[in-house]
mmCIF file of C-alpha atoms in Angstrom:
data_model
loop_
_atom_site.group_PDB
_atom_site.id
_atom_site.type_symbol
_atom_site.label_atom_id
_atom_site.label_comp_id
_atom_site.label_asym_id
_atom_site.label_seq_id
_atom_site.Cartn_x
_atom_site.Cartn_y
_atom_site.Cartn_z
ATOM 1 C CA UNK E 1185 114.233 -106.077 45.876
ATOM 2 C CA UNK E 1186 117.248 -108.164 46.848
ATOM 3 C CA UNK E 1187 119.936 -106.814 49.182
ATOM 4 C CA UNK E 1188 123.266 -106.069 47.481
ATOM 5 C CA UNK E 1189 125.015 -108.759 49.530
ATOM 6 C CA UNK E 1190 122.981 -111.669 48.171
ATOM 7 C CA UNK E 1191 124.142 -113.950 45.384
ATOM 8 C CA UNK E 1192 122.473 -113.173 42.039
ATOM 9 C CA UNK E 1193 119.591 -115.505 41.204
ATOM 10 C CA UNK E 1194 121.049 -116.242 37.745
ATOM 11 C CA UNK E 1195 124.762 -116.791 37.259
ATOM 12 C CA UNK E 1196 126.569 -117.817 34.107
ATOM 13 C CA UNK E 1197 128.725 -120.949 34.318
ATOM 14 C CA UNK E 1198 131.850 -120.799 32.127
ATOM 15 C CA UNK E 1199 132.141 -123.696 29.650
ATOM 16 C CA UNK E 1200 134.894 -125.158 27.498
ATOM 17 C CA UNK E 1201 133.041 -124.432 24.245
ATOM 18 C CA UNK E 1202 132.117 -121.071 22.710
ATOM 19 C CA UNK E 1203 128.746 -122.444 21.593
ATOM 20 C CA UNK E 1204 127.833 -124.098 24.903
ATOM 21 C CA UNK E 1205 126.165 -121.959 27.540
ATOM 22 C CA UNK E 1206 125.272 -122.792 31.121
ATOM 23 C CA UNK E 1207 123.531 -121.022 33.961
ATOM 24 C CA UNK E 1208 122.800 -121.778 37.569
ATOM 25 C CA UNK E 1209 119.509 -120.522 38.972
ATOM 26 C CA UNK E 1210 119.046 -120.168 42.717
ATOM 27 C CA UNK E 1211 116.002 -118.712 44.397
ATOM 28 C CA UNK E 1212 112.979 -117.072 42.799
ATOM 29 C CA UNK E 1213 113.214 -115.735 39.225
ATOM 30 C CA UNK E 1214 111.811 -112.245 38.869
ATOM 31 C CA UNK E 1215 110.809 -110.584 35.616
ATOM 32 C CA UNK E 1216 114.193 -108.834 35.510
ATOM 33 C CA UNK E 1217 116.015 -112.157 36.019
ATOM 34 C CA UNK E 1218 114.107 -113.781 33.147
ATOM 35 C CA UNK E 1219 114.871 -110.850 30.859
ATOM 36 C CA UNK E 1220 118.546 -111.037 31.906
ATOM 37 C CA UNK E 1221 118.768 -114.729 30.909
ATOM 38 C CA UNK E 1222 117.142 -114.091 27.551
ATOM 39 C CA UNK E 1223 119.405 -111.080 27.005
ATOM 40 C CA UNK E 1224 122.470 -113.271 27.558
ATOM 41 C CA UNK E 1225 121.049 -115.875 25.184
ATOM 42 C CA UNK E 1226 120.264 -113.230 22.546
ATOM 43 C CA UNK E 1227 123.924 -112.195 22.632
ATOM 44 C CA UNK E 1228 124.904 -115.853 22.158
ATOM 45 C CA UNK E 1229 122.607 -116.150 19.124
ATOM 46 C CA UNK E 1230 124.375 -113.194 17.524
ATOM 47 C CA UNK E 1231 127.627 -115.182 17.641
ATOM 48 C CA UNK E 1232 126.316 -118.722 17.019
ATOM 49 C CA UNK E 1233 123.430 -119.977 14.915
ATOM 50 C CA UNK E 1234 123.027 -123.001 17.218
ATOM 51 C CA UNK E 1235 124.013 -123.436 20.856
ATOM 52 C CA UNK E 1236 123.775 -126.106 23.535
ATOM 53 C CA UNK E 1237 122.402 -125.057 26.914
ATOM 54 C CA UNK E 1238 122.621 -126.435 30.441
ATOM 55 C CA UNK E 1239 120.619 -124.935 33.311
ATOM 56 C CA UNK E 1240 121.385 -125.983 36.890
ATOM 57 C CA UNK E 1241 118.442 -125.423 39.239
ATOM 58 C CA UNK E 1242 120.125 -125.294 42.654
ATOM 59 C CA UNK E 1243 117.725 -123.998 45.260
ATOM 60 C CA UNK E 1244 115.258 -122.967 42.547
ATOM 61 C CA UNK E 1245 112.120 -121.486 44.121
ATOM 62 C CA UNK E 1246 109.915 -120.750 41.108
ATOM 63 C CA UNK E 1247 109.414 -117.756 38.866
ATOM 64 C CA UNK E 1248 107.249 -114.702 38.335
ATOM 65 C CA UNK E 1249 104.289 -116.104 36.363
ATOM 66 C CA UNK E 1250 103.368 -112.650 35.050
ATOM 67 C CA UNK E 1251 106.815 -112.333 33.467
ATOM 68 C CA UNK E 1252 106.544 -115.731 31.793
ATOM 69 C CA UNK E 1253 103.498 -114.613 29.813
ATOM 70 C CA UNK E 1254 104.591 -111.111 28.806
ATOM 71 C CA UNK E 1255 104.705 -110.487 25.052
ATOM 72 C CA UNK E 1256 108.426 -109.741 25.124
ATOM 73 C CA UNK E 1257 109.216 -112.914 27.078
ATOM 74 C CA UNK E 1258 107.112 -115.014 24.709
ATOM 75 C CA UNK E 1259 108.926 -113.518 21.708
ATOM 76 C CA UNK E 1260 112.299 -114.323 23.287
ATOM 77 C CA UNK E 1261 111.185 -117.887 24.062
ATOM 78 C CA UNK E 1262 110.072 -118.394 20.471
ATOM 79 C CA UNK E 1263 113.358 -117.066 19.110
ATOM 80 C CA UNK E 1264 115.291 -119.418 21.396
ATOM 81 C CA UNK E 1265 113.658 -122.432 19.777
ATOM 82 C CA UNK E 1266 115.465 -121.647 16.522
ATOM 83 C CA UNK E 1267 118.900 -121.526 18.142
ATOM 84 C CA UNK E 1268 119.089 -124.267 20.767
ATOM 85 C CA UNK E 1269 120.237 -127.771 19.770
ATOM 86 C CA UNK E 1270 120.308 -129.470 23.139
ATOM 87 C CA UNK E 1271 118.890 -128.195 26.411
ATOM 88 C CA UNK E 1272 119.826 -130.005 29.634
ATOM 89 C CA UNK E 1273 118.061 -129.158 32.889
ATOM 90 C CA UNK E 1274 119.798 -130.328 36.069
ATOM 91 C CA UNK E 1275 117.907 -130.603 39.350
ATOM 92 C CA UNK E 1276 114.827 -128.618 40.231
ATOM 93 C CA UNK E 1277 111.368 -129.632 41.387
ATOM 94 C CA UNK E 1278 109.569 -132.709 40.004
ATOM 95 C CA UNK E 1279 107.148 -130.583 37.976
ATOM 96 C CA UNK E 1280 110.045 -129.417 35.738
ATOM 97 C CA UNK E 1281 110.564 -132.983 34.521
ATOM 98 C CA UNK E 1282 106.826 -133.378 33.913
ATOM 99 C CA UNK E 1283 106.677 -130.132 31.909
ATOM 100 C CA UNK E 1284 109.644 -131.155 29.756
ATOM 101 C CA UNK E 1285 107.941 -134.481 29.059
ATOM 102 C CA UNK E 1286 104.802 -132.662 27.932
ATOM 103 C CA UNK E 1287 106.627 -130.114 25.755
ATOM 104 C CA UNK E 1288 109.226 -132.333 24.041
ATOM 105 C CA UNK E 1289 106.942 -133.630 21.272
ATOM 106 C CA UNK E 1290 106.111 -130.059 20.244
ATOM 107 C CA UNK E 1291 109.642 -128.634 20.177
ATOM 108 C CA UNK E 1292 112.413 -128.823 17.610
ATOM 109 C CA UNK E 1293 115.132 -128.882 20.266
ATOM 110 C CA UNK E 1294 116.357 -131.881 22.227
ATOM 111 C CA UNK E 1295 115.524 -131.465 25.902
ATOM 112 C CA UNK E 1296 116.441 -133.732 28.757
ATOM 113 C CA UNK E 1297 116.226 -133.472 32.531
ATOM 114 C CA UNK E 1298 118.792 -134.837 34.965
ATOM 115 C CA UNK E 1299 118.789 -135.265 38.739
ATOM 116 C CA UNK E 1300 121.353 -133.156 40.577
ATOM 117 C CA UNK E 1301 123.459 -136.294 41.103
ATOM 118 C CA UNK E 1302 123.532 -136.782 37.309
ATOM 119 C CA UNK E 1303 125.091 -133.431 36.456
ATOM 120 C CA UNK E 1304 128.186 -135.051 34.904
ATOM 121 C CA UNK E 1305 125.890 -136.957 32.533
ATOM 122 C CA UNK E 1306 124.119 -133.709 31.610
ATOM 123 C CA UNK E 1307 127.417 -132.064 30.683
ATOM 124 C CA UNK E 1308 128.395 -135.131 28.641
ATOM 125 C CA UNK E 1309 125.005 -135.086 26.901
ATOM 126 C CA UNK E 1310 125.533 -131.523 25.647
ATOM 127 C CA UNK E 1311 129.171 -132.316 24.869
ATOM 128 C CA UNK E 1312 130.693 -129.635 27.073
ATOM 129 C CA UNK E 1313 132.319 -129.178 30.465
ATOM 130 C CA UNK E 1314 132.250 -126.549 33.185
ATOM 131 C CA UNK E 1315 135.428 -124.488 33.371
ATOM 132 C CA UNK E 1316 136.235 -123.857 37.007
ATOM 133 C CA UNK E 1317 137.917 -120.532 37.604
#
């Protein structure tokens, strides 16, 4: 359990488009964190048939493997495939890029990985911008 004073592992990044969603992920994703992300995406799918998604992996430390293979998580992942147009992943470990390369031929969504230094290109690729508050 995380102390109350720590930054949440998953934080939403405001964007300039209603149908563009972005998150930053820092630290280790627990089962609750994964369900939180999919809950936020489910709410987006209620408003928009298709969305563009950017995920920034700053300080990403992996995820709870048990959560990734739960029936409910798998169902949420499958539903996401119907609603995402473009999915940009910024930063993260090298294995993320390798996994995207392996999965792309089997998915109906456009996925692309970017180095942390290429974040501006990732935003341009999904056609959105971060709104700084």
